[in-house]
Short mmCIF file of C-alpha atoms and ligand atoms in Angstrom, two decimals:
data_model
loop_
_atom_site.label_atom_id
_atom_site.label_comp_id
_atom_site.label_asym_id
_atom_site.label_seq_id
_atom_site.Cartn_x
_atom_site.Cartn_y
_atom_site.Cartn_z
CA MET M 1 32.74 6.85 -9.15
CA LYS M 2 29.77 4.51 -9.24
CA PHE M 3 26.63 5.18 -7.23
CA GLN M 4 24.12 2.71 -5.90
CA GLY M 5 20.67 3.39 -4.52
CA PRO M 6 20.66 3.49 -0.70
CA ARG M 7 20.43 0.09 1.02
CA GLY M 8 16.87 -1.10 1.43
CA THR M 9 15.48 1.03 -1.40
CA GLN M 10 14.35 -0.09 -4.84
CA ASP M 11 14.18 1.53 -8.24
CA ILE M 12 10.91 0.88 -10.00
CA LEU M 13 12.06 0.46 -13.59
CA PRO M 14 9.72 1.08 -16.54
CA GLU M 15 9.09 -2.67 -17.00
CA ALA M 16 7.82 -2.92 -13.43
CA ALA M 17 5.94 0.38 -13.41
CA ALA M 18 2.88 -1.03 -15.15
CA GLY M 19 2.37 -3.46 -12.27
CA TRP M 20 2.65 -0.62 -9.77
CA GLN M 21 0.18 1.47 -11.70
CA ALA M 22 -2.27 -1.41 -11.75
CA LEU M 23 -2.03 -1.77 -7.94
CA GLU M 24 -2.36 1.96 -7.38
CA ASP M 25 -5.24 2.41 -9.83
CA ARG M 26 -7.12 -0.43 -8.19
CA ALA M 27 -6.52 1.11 -4.76
CA ARG M 28 -7.99 4.41 -5.98
CA GLN M 29 -10.94 2.65 -7.57
CA VAL M 30 -11.76 0.43 -4.59
CA SER M 31 -11.36 3.37 -2.16
CA ALA M 32 -13.74 5.53 -4.19
CA ARG M 33 -16.31 2.75 -4.42
CA HIS M 34 -16.32 2.53 -0.64
CA GLY M 35 -16.78 6.29 -0.27
CA TYR M 36 -13.17 6.99 0.83
CA ARG M 37 -11.54 10.25 -0.25
CA GLU M 38 -7.84 10.85 -0.71
CA ILE M 39 -5.70 12.75 1.76
CA ARG M 40 -2.02 13.62 1.16
CA THR M 41 0.24 14.59 4.03
CA PRO M 42 3.98 15.38 4.11
CA ILE M 43 6.61 12.68 3.96
CA PHE M 44 8.26 14.12 7.08
CA GLU M 45 6.69 15.26 10.32
CA ALA M 46 7.87 16.50 13.71
CA THR M 47 9.60 13.57 15.46
CA GLU M 48 7.46 14.17 18.55
CA LEU M 49 4.32 13.21 16.58
CA PHE M 50 5.57 9.64 16.16
CA LEU M 51 6.85 9.43 19.75
CA ARG M 52 3.37 10.28 20.99
CA GLY M 53 1.40 8.58 18.25
CA VAL M 54 3.22 5.33 17.47
CA GLY M 55 4.60 4.88 21.00
CA GLU M 56 7.97 5.23 22.71
CA THR M 57 8.43 1.51 23.43
CA THR M 58 7.77 0.31 19.88
CA ASP M 59 10.55 -0.99 17.62
CA ILE M 60 9.49 1.57 15.04
CA VAL M 61 10.23 4.49 17.37
CA THR M 62 13.22 3.07 19.27
CA LYS M 63 15.10 1.57 16.33
CA GLU M 64 13.64 2.26 12.94
CA MET M 65 13.08 5.97 12.47
CA TYR M 66 14.95 8.16 10.00
CA THR M 67 15.32 11.18 12.26
CA PHE M 68 17.32 14.28 11.43
CA ALA M 69 17.67 17.89 12.52
CA ASP M 70 16.88 20.51 9.89
CA LYS M 71 18.96 23.66 9.49
CA LYS M 72 17.10 25.34 12.34
CA GLY M 73 17.69 22.37 14.62
CA ARG M 74 14.09 21.05 14.56
CA SER M 75 13.88 17.30 14.94
CA LEU M 76 12.06 15.81 11.94
CA THR M 77 11.38 12.21 10.97
CA LEU M 78 10.62 10.56 7.63
CA ARG M 79 7.20 9.05 8.23
CA PRO M 80 7.44 5.39 9.25
CA GLU M 81 3.65 5.03 8.77
CA GLY M 82 0.72 7.16 7.64
CA THR M 83 -1.90 7.20 10.39
CA ALA M 84 -0.24 9.64 12.80
CA GLY M 85 0.29 12.22 10.03
CA VAL M 86 -3.29 11.90 8.81
CA MET M 87 -4.62 12.45 12.35
CA ARG M 88 -2.27 15.41 12.84
CA SER M 89 -3.65 16.93 9.65
CA LEU M 90 -7.30 16.44 10.70
CA VAL M 91 -6.60 18.07 14.08
CA GLU M 92 -4.62 20.94 12.55
CA HIS M 93 -7.42 21.79 10.10
CA GLY M 94 -10.19 21.51 12.67
CA LEU M 95 -11.64 18.45 10.94
CA ALA M 96 -11.33 16.08 13.89
CA GLN M 97 -14.69 16.54 15.57
CA ALA M 98 -16.72 14.11 17.62
CA GLY M 99 -19.51 12.63 15.53
CA ARG M 100 -18.09 13.79 12.19
CA ILE M 101 -17.12 10.82 10.07
CA HIS M 102 -14.23 10.95 7.61
CA ARG M 103 -13.49 8.10 5.27
CA LEU M 104 -9.93 8.71 4.02
CA TRP M 105 -7.25 6.93 2.03
CA TYR M 106 -3.63 7.62 1.17
CA LEU M 107 -0.87 6.08 -0.85
CA GLY M 108 2.84 6.73 -0.75
CA PRO M 109 6.30 5.90 0.53
CA MET M 110 7.05 5.14 4.20
CA PHE M 111 10.50 4.78 5.77
CA ARG M 112 11.78 2.37 8.39
CA TYR M 113 15.43 1.69 9.20
CA ASP M 114 15.16 -2.07 9.48
CA ARG M 115 17.40 -4.90 8.27
CA PRO M 116 16.51 -5.23 4.58
CA GLN M 117 15.41 -8.67 3.35
CA ALA M 118 12.77 -10.10 1.02
CA GLY M 119 9.55 -8.22 1.75
CA ARG M 120 11.23 -5.72 4.06
CA TYR M 121 12.62 -2.47 2.76
CA ARG M 122 13.76 0.83 4.18
CA GLN M 123 11.60 2.73 1.75
CA PHE M 124 8.35 0.92 1.02
CA HIS M 125 4.90 1.93 -0.12
CA GLN M 126 1.59 1.70 1.61
CA TRP M 127 -1.99 2.13 0.56
CA GLY M 128 -3.91 2.96 3.72
CA ALA M 129 -7.46 3.82 4.71
CA GLU M 130 -8.81 5.41 7.88
CA CYS M 131 -12.42 5.66 9.01
CA VAL M 132 -12.39 8.43 11.60
CA GLY M 133 -15.17 9.69 13.90
CA THR M 134 -17.11 6.59 14.86
CA GLU M 135 -16.83 3.81 17.41
CA ASN M 136 -19.37 1.72 15.56
CA PRO M 137 -18.09 -1.86 15.00
CA ASN M 138 -19.54 -1.72 11.49
CA ALA M 139 -16.70 0.69 10.68
CA ASP M 140 -14.18 -1.98 11.75
CA VAL M 141 -15.97 -4.44 9.48
CA GLU M 142 -15.94 -1.98 6.56
CA ILE M 143 -12.19 -1.39 7.00
CA ILE M 144 -11.37 -5.11 7.11
CA LEU M 145 -13.55 -5.71 4.06
CA LEU M 146 -11.87 -2.91 2.13
CA LEU M 147 -8.51 -4.66 2.44
CA VAL M 148 -9.89 -8.18 1.92
CA ASP M 149 -11.87 -7.16 -1.19
CA TYR M 150 -8.90 -5.29 -2.63
CA LEU M 151 -6.69 -8.36 -2.34
CA ALA M 152 -9.43 -10.65 -3.67
CA SER M 153 -9.90 -8.38 -6.70
CA PHE M 154 -6.45 -9.51 -7.89
CA GLY M 155 -7.32 -13.13 -7.37
CA LEU M 156 -5.08 -13.29 -4.30
CA GLU M 157 -6.90 -15.98 -2.44
CA LYS M 158 -4.21 -17.79 -0.50
CA THR M 159 -4.52 -15.33 2.35
CA LYS M 160 -5.56 -15.52 5.97
CA VAL M 161 -7.22 -12.84 8.12
CA LEU M 162 -6.03 -12.79 11.74
CA LEU M 163 -8.23 -10.98 14.25
CA ASN M 164 -7.80 -9.95 17.87
CA SER M 165 -8.95 -7.38 20.38
CA VAL M 166 -6.27 -5.62 22.39
CA GLY M 167 -8.77 -4.06 24.81
CA HIS M 168 -8.65 -0.42 25.81
CA PRO M 169 -6.81 1.62 28.48
CA GLY M 170 -9.52 0.67 30.99
CA CYS M 171 -9.04 -3.09 30.80
CA ARG M 172 -5.50 -3.40 29.47
CA PRO M 173 -3.65 -2.66 32.75
CA ALA M 174 -5.26 -5.72 34.34
CA TYR M 175 -4.05 -7.81 31.42
CA ALA M 176 -0.58 -6.25 31.64
CA GLU M 177 -0.48 -7.40 35.29
CA LYS M 178 -1.46 -10.94 34.28
CA LEU M 179 1.27 -10.85 31.64
CA ARG M 180 3.87 -9.67 34.17
CA ALA M 181 2.86 -12.44 36.54
CA TYR M 182 3.30 -14.99 33.74
CA LEU M 183 6.59 -13.50 32.50
CA ALA M 184 8.17 -12.87 35.92
CA PRO M 185 9.78 -16.32 36.29
CA HIS M 186 11.29 -15.96 32.77
CA LYS M 187 12.32 -12.33 33.15
CA GLU M 188 16.08 -12.92 33.55
CA SER M 189 16.20 -15.07 30.41
CA LEU M 190 14.48 -12.50 28.19
CA CYS M 191 16.46 -10.21 25.89
CA GLY M 192 17.48 -6.75 27.13
CA ASP M 193 14.70 -5.07 25.17
CA CYS M 194 12.08 -7.37 26.66
CA GLN M 195 13.34 -6.78 30.20
CA MET M 196 12.68 -3.10 29.57
CA ARG M 197 9.32 -3.91 27.92
CA PHE M 198 8.42 -6.03 30.97
CA GLU M 199 8.46 -2.86 33.06
CA LYS M 200 7.10 -0.32 30.62
CA ASN M 201 4.76 -2.17 28.27
CA PRO M 202 4.70 -5.99 28.65
CA LEU M 203 2.37 -6.42 25.64
CA ARG M 204 5.34 -5.55 23.45
CA VAL M 205 7.05 -8.80 24.54
CA LEU M 206 4.54 -10.52 22.21
CA ASP M 207 6.14 -8.62 19.36
CA CYS M 208 9.74 -9.73 20.08
CA LYS M 209 11.59 -11.49 17.26
CA VAL M 210 14.21 -13.24 19.47
CA PRO M 211 13.51 -17.03 19.22
CA HIS M 212 13.76 -17.69 22.98
CA ASP M 213 11.40 -14.83 23.81
CA LYS M 214 9.00 -15.98 21.13
CA GLU M 215 8.94 -19.40 22.77
CA VAL M 216 8.20 -17.88 26.16
CA ALA M 217 5.41 -15.84 24.59
CA GLN M 218 3.75 -19.03 23.29
CA GLY M 219 2.29 -19.78 26.70
CA ILE M 220 0.97 -16.33 27.62
CA PRO M 221 -2.58 -15.95 28.90
CA SER M 222 -5.04 -14.84 26.21
CA ILE M 223 -5.94 -11.16 26.19
CA LEU M 224 -9.44 -12.15 25.10
CA ASP M 225 -10.06 -13.49 28.62
CA SER M 226 -9.27 -10.08 30.10
CA LEU M 227 -11.54 -7.85 27.99
CA CYS M 228 -14.03 -5.62 29.83
CA ASP M 229 -17.72 -5.90 28.92
CA ASP M 230 -17.66 -2.99 26.46
CA CYS M 231 -14.62 -4.31 24.61
CA ARG M 232 -16.11 -7.80 24.55
CA THR M 233 -19.42 -6.48 23.14
CA HIS M 234 -17.55 -4.51 20.50
CA PHE M 235 -15.41 -7.52 19.54
CA ASP M 236 -18.48 -9.77 19.30
CA ALA M 237 -20.19 -7.25 17.02
CA VAL M 238 -17.15 -7.07 14.72
CA GLN M 239 -17.09 -10.86 14.45
CA LYS M 240 -20.84 -11.01 13.81
CA GLY M 241 -20.46 -8.40 11.06
CA LEU M 242 -17.68 -10.40 9.39
CA ASP M 243 -19.62 -13.66 9.76
CA ALA M 244 -22.70 -12.12 8.17
CA LEU M 245 -20.64 -11.23 5.09
CA GLY M 246 -18.89 -14.58 4.90
CA VAL M 247 -15.41 -13.22 5.69
CA VAL M 248 -13.26 -16.06 6.99
CA TYR M 249 -10.88 -15.12 9.83
CA GLU M 250 -8.91 -16.74 12.59
CA LEU M 251 -8.76 -15.43 16.16
CA ASP M 252 -5.17 -14.78 17.23
CA PRO M 253 -4.89 -13.61 20.86
CA ARG M 254 -1.15 -13.01 20.37
CA LEU M 255 -1.67 -10.42 17.65
CA VAL M 256 -0.73 -7.09 19.25
CA ARG M 257 0.72 -5.25 16.19
CA GLY M 258 3.84 -3.15 16.23
CA LEU M 259 2.27 0.22 17.08
CA ASP M 260 1.01 1.39 20.47
CA TYR M 261 -2.07 3.29 19.37
CA TYR M 262 -4.35 0.30 18.96
CA THR M 263 -7.46 -0.19 21.07
CA ARG M 264 -9.93 -3.03 20.68
CA THR M 265 -9.80 -4.45 17.13
CA ALA M 266 -6.43 -5.48 15.68
CA PHE M 267 -6.12 -7.44 12.46
CA GLU M 268 -3.69 -8.55 9.78
CA VAL M 269 -4.00 -10.24 6.42
CA HIS M 270 -1.24 -12.77 5.70
CA ASP M 271 0.06 -14.37 2.55
CA LEU M 272 -0.05 -18.12 3.20
CA ALA M 273 2.72 -18.76 0.67
CA ARG M 274 5.26 -16.96 2.87
CA GLY M 275 6.75 -17.63 6.26
CA ALA M 276 8.52 -14.41 7.21
CA GLN M 277 7.26 -10.95 6.24
CA SER M 278 3.96 -12.51 5.27
CA ALA M 279 1.72 -9.64 6.44
CA LEU M 280 0.28 -8.02 3.32
CA GLY M 281 -1.52 -5.47 5.44
CA GLY M 282 -2.76 -4.77 8.90
CA GLY M 283 -4.53 -2.29 11.09
CA GLY M 284 -7.11 -1.83 13.76
CA ARG M 285 -8.93 0.66 15.94
CA TYR M 286 -7.14 3.60 17.59
CA ASP M 287 -9.70 5.37 19.75
CA GLY M 288 -7.11 7.27 21.82
CA LEU M 289 -4.70 8.38 19.09
CA VAL M 290 -6.23 11.75 18.19
CA GLU M 291 -6.27 12.75 21.87
CA ALA M 292 -2.72 11.48 22.38
CA ILE M 293 -1.48 13.93 19.76
CA GLY M 294 -3.36 16.85 21.28
CA GLY M 295 -6.73 16.66 19.50
CA PRO M 296 -10.26 16.03 20.74
CA ALA M 297 -11.57 12.58 21.72
CA VAL M 298 -12.27 11.21 18.25
CA PRO M 299 -12.15 7.47 17.59
CA GLY M 300 -10.94 5.80 14.40
CA VAL M 301 -10.13 2.54 12.68
CA GLY M 302 -7.94 1.83 9.68
CA PHE M 303 -5.35 -0.30 7.94
CA SER M 304 -2.47 -0.07 5.58
CA ALA M 305 -1.21 -2.54 3.03
CA GLY M 306 2.35 -2.99 1.80
CA LEU M 307 2.38 -2.64 -1.98
CA GLU M 308 5.79 -4.34 -2.44
CA ARG M 309 4.52 -7.38 -0.56
CA ILE M 310 1.31 -7.54 -2.57
CA LEU M 311 3.28 -7.31 -5.83
CA ASN M 312 5.62 -10.08 -4.65
CA ALA M 313 2.66 -12.26 -3.71
CA LEU M 314 1.00 -11.67 -7.08
CA GLU M 315 4.20 -12.49 -8.94
CA GLU M 316 4.68 -15.70 -6.97
CA GLN M 317 1.17 -16.76 -7.86
CA GLY M 318 1.85 -15.95 -11.49
CA ARG M 319 -0.62 -13.09 -11.49
CA ARG M 320 1.53 -10.15 -12.39
CA PRO M 321 -0.82 -7.19 -12.78
CA VAL M 322 0.35 -5.66 -16.03
CA PHE M 323 -1.47 -3.35 -18.31
CA GLN M 324 -2.10 -4.77 -21.70
CA ALA M 325 0.30 -3.27 -24.20
CA ASP M 326 -2.16 -1.52 -26.47
CA GLY M 327 -0.32 1.47 -27.86
CA VAL M 328 0.08 2.79 -31.37
CA PHE M 329 3.30 3.16 -33.36
CA VAL M 330 3.47 5.57 -36.28
CA ALA M 331 5.80 4.45 -39.10
CA ARG M 332 6.51 6.51 -42.20
CA MET M 333 8.17 6.01 -45.56
CA GLY M 334 9.06 8.91 -47.81
CA GLY M 335 10.48 12.37 -48.02
CA GLU M 336 10.13 15.58 -46.12
CA ALA M 337 6.39 16.00 -46.76
CA ILE M 338 5.66 12.57 -45.27
CA GLU M 339 7.92 13.27 -42.31
CA LYS M 340 6.05 16.49 -41.60
CA ALA M 341 2.64 14.82 -41.95
CA ALA M 342 3.73 11.89 -39.78
CA LEU M 343 4.94 14.11 -36.94
CA ALA M 344 1.70 16.11 -37.08
CA LEU M 345 -0.23 12.83 -37.01
CA VAL M 346 1.71 11.64 -33.95
CA ARG M 347 0.88 14.88 -32.21
CA SER M 348 -2.83 14.76 -32.98
CA LEU M 349 -3.21 11.03 -32.13
CA ARG M 350 -1.47 11.69 -28.80
CA GLN M 351 -4.50 13.76 -27.80
CA SER M 352 -6.38 10.52 -27.23
CA LEU M 353 -4.02 7.54 -27.55
CA PRO M 354 -0.59 6.32 -26.38
CA VAL M 355 1.60 6.85 -29.45
CA THR M 356 5.32 6.39 -30.15
CA PHE M 357 7.49 6.53 -33.27
CA ASP M 358 11.12 6.08 -34.25
CA PHE M 359 13.15 9.28 -34.03
CA GLU M 360 15.20 8.16 -37.02
CA SER M 361 13.24 9.04 -40.19
CA THR M 362 15.43 7.13 -42.64
CA LYS M 363 14.92 3.62 -41.29
CA SER M 364 13.24 0.99 -43.44
CA LEU M 365 9.63 0.09 -42.70
CA GLY M 366 10.78 -3.32 -41.48
CA ALA M 367 13.20 -1.76 -38.99
CA GLN M 368 10.53 0.65 -37.78
CA LEU M 369 8.05 -2.19 -37.23
CA LYS M 370 10.68 -4.12 -35.31
CA GLN M 371 11.02 -1.13 -33.04
CA ALA M 372 7.19 -1.04 -32.67
CA ASP M 373 7.28 -4.66 -31.59
CA LYS M 374 10.02 -4.02 -29.06
CA LEU M 375 8.02 -1.24 -27.50
CA GLY M 376 5.01 -3.54 -27.22
CA ALA M 377 2.76 -1.51 -29.53
CA ARG M 378 -0.38 -3.28 -30.72
CA TRP M 379 -1.09 -1.23 -33.87
CA ALA M 380 1.16 0.36 -36.43
CA VAL M 381 -0.09 3.33 -38.40
CA ILE M 382 1.86 3.47 -41.68
CA LEU M 383 2.09 6.62 -43.72
CA GLY M 384 3.60 6.58 -47.25
CA GLU M 385 3.19 8.57 -50.51
CA ASP M 386 0.26 6.44 -51.53
CA GLU M 387 -1.58 6.86 -48.26
CA LEU M 388 -0.91 10.57 -47.96
CA SER M 389 -2.19 11.39 -51.43
CA ALA M 390 -5.48 9.62 -50.54
CA SER M 391 -5.57 11.28 -47.06
CA GLU M 392 -5.45 7.82 -45.53
CA ALA M 393 -3.14 5.67 -43.45
CA THR M 394 -2.56 1.93 -43.30
CA VAL M 395 -3.44 0.45 -39.92
CA LYS M 396 -1.73 -2.83 -39.14
CA ASP M 397 -2.75 -5.01 -36.22
CA LEU M 398 0.67 -6.20 -35.06
CA LYS M 399 -0.80 -9.13 -33.16
CA ALA M 400 -3.28 -10.45 -35.72
CA GLY M 401 -1.25 -9.33 -38.76
CA ALA M 402 -4.31 -7.92 -40.59
CA GLN M 403 -4.13 -4.49 -42.17
CA GLU M 404 -6.57 -1.98 -43.64
CA ARG M 405 -6.68 1.55 -45.05
CA VAL M 406 -8.40 4.14 -42.89
CA ALA M 407 -9.21 7.81 -43.66
CA LEU M 408 -6.99 10.16 -41.63
CA ALA M 409 -10.07 12.14 -40.57
CA GLY M 410 -11.51 9.17 -38.70
CA LEU M 411 -8.22 7.55 -37.68
CA ALA M 412 -8.21 8.43 -33.99
CA ASP M 413 -11.79 7.21 -33.53
CA HIS M 414 -11.03 4.04 -35.45
CA LEU M 415 -7.97 3.26 -33.28
CA MET M 416 -9.83 4.00 -30.09
CA LYS M 417 -12.59 1.63 -31.11
CA ASN M 418 -9.97 -1.03 -31.89
CA ARG M 419 -8.46 -0.59 -28.44
CA GLU M 420 -11.85 -0.81 -26.78
CA ASN M 421 -12.63 -4.05 -28.65
CA ALA M 422 -9.25 -5.54 -27.76
CA ARG M 423 -9.79 -5.11 -24.02
P1 HAM Z 1 2.07 -1.82 9.87
O1 HAM Z 1 1.59 -3.18 10.23
O2 HAM Z 1 3.25 -1.31 10.57
O3 HAM Z 1 0.83 -0.84 10.11
O4 HAM Z 1 2.34 -1.75 8.33
C1 HAM Z 1 1.32 -2.13 7.40
C2 HAM Z 1 1.90 -2.95 6.27
O5 HAM Z 1 2.99 -2.25 5.66
C3 HAM Z 1 2.51 -4.27 6.69
O6 HAM Z 1 1.51 -5.26 6.84
C4 HAM Z 1 3.43 -4.57 5.51
O7 HAM Z 1 2.69 -5.11 4.44
C5 HAM Z 1 3.92 -3.19 5.14
N1 HAM Z 1 5.25 -2.95 5.69
C6 HAM Z 1 5.57 -2.55 6.94
N2 HAM Z 1 6.90 -2.41 7.08
C7 HAM Z 1 7.45 -2.74 5.90
C8 HAM Z 1 8.79 -2.79 5.39
N3 HAM Z 1 9.85 -2.45 6.14
N4 HAM Z 1 8.97 -3.18 4.10
C9 HAM Z 1 7.91 -3.49 3.32
N5 HAM Z 1 6.63 -3.45 3.73
C10 HAM Z 1 6.39 -3.09 5.00
C11 HAM Z 1 0.85 0.50 9.90
O8 HAM Z 1 1.73 1.08 9.30
C12 HAM Z 1 -0.37 1.21 10.41
N6 HAM Z 1 -0.26 2.65 10.08
C13 HAM Z 1 -1.63 0.63 9.82
C14 HAM Z 1 -2.87 1.32 10.27
C15 HAM Z 1 -3.57 2.26 9.61
N7 HAM Z 1 -3.49 1.10 11.42
C16 HAM Z 1 -4.56 1.91 11.51
N8 HAM Z 1 -4.59 2.61 10.41
#
């Protein structure tokens, strides 16, 4: 019997892992530099959390959740996104308090049962950040910048920032009415889902992927004309903040995002080289979310970025983020004494350096060095009778070809210096 990974999932093989590590390390670095601290929450949560948090009329909740009953019959769901779980955790631990600001980030797998295609998977990975506890538009600017600067740090420049305001529960009903009035004459021609959305949540029609419905949505009135004074002031301040920092963005009044918790700011960053599945990341403000899941009135703003999509974009632009292969390979030639000394040397060098060796002790030096090359090692440390009797080793730079004798006592320091210089 032959097994395959479940549809829509991917194995990250060792050759690809270095790219992933580079993306993840950079996410940690950039988060820390912005004062964000890591939070880790479970991969599954009570289903009800997503119904209340993400919204019952969203595609995510109606079609895409991996929901199951555990052995006690509790309904659980593999997290389709990270924000609801992070807010649940803050509330549960008494950390969600008005006026207390949390800058948080997370990284990990998310699950959505969607039709798999390039850039869309059933298990995918997000790096996300949430700034919780303030309504200040500067927080929106900080969050947008965090994502933009992260992408720019890889040299990903062919991107576009789309920005919108989706208003708040005070001014949105008036817009929903305007939308209904516009959609009413088309109602019968809309897909079944959109006829239901028309009644329950007409903004979701803007999210529909059916070509005819998309066409109808082209002519909808702009939500920006329906914002109340407070939402307008907030939106102006966000734009001013971005302008002041030279962030280029485009207003997109049709950007509503696929989750219901958004209030005011909504944004996405797109890869211009792609048509479909081009959103590298997106987010916005969610001032009512914490209350909706049973917590106090605490506002927040955040985003998450799809790591698979960023990797794809980098690869297409020929900028694969790989770590330089700069490991050490220990080769040995001789009898039992050399073998013993070589294995001890491997162990001690591994305290400070990435080190490998060939398990087979009888191979020729040439064969061992071939192996070193295959593994992508940069330096070979060669130990033979001659070297051992002088308490030295031969260090060969496998790229430059040069070699030298180095005292065993200072070998680790010497190799570390070499690595530093090669970076
Ligand atoms: P989202 O727009 O649903 O937002 O997802 C964010 C990003 O995750 C997308 O822009 C995309 O790059 C990636 N993504 C989503 N679905 C898939 C998929 N099936 N396959 C591959 N990548 C995917 C959220 O999840 C919100 N929690 C963002 C947020 C945080 N808003 C406020 N705070």
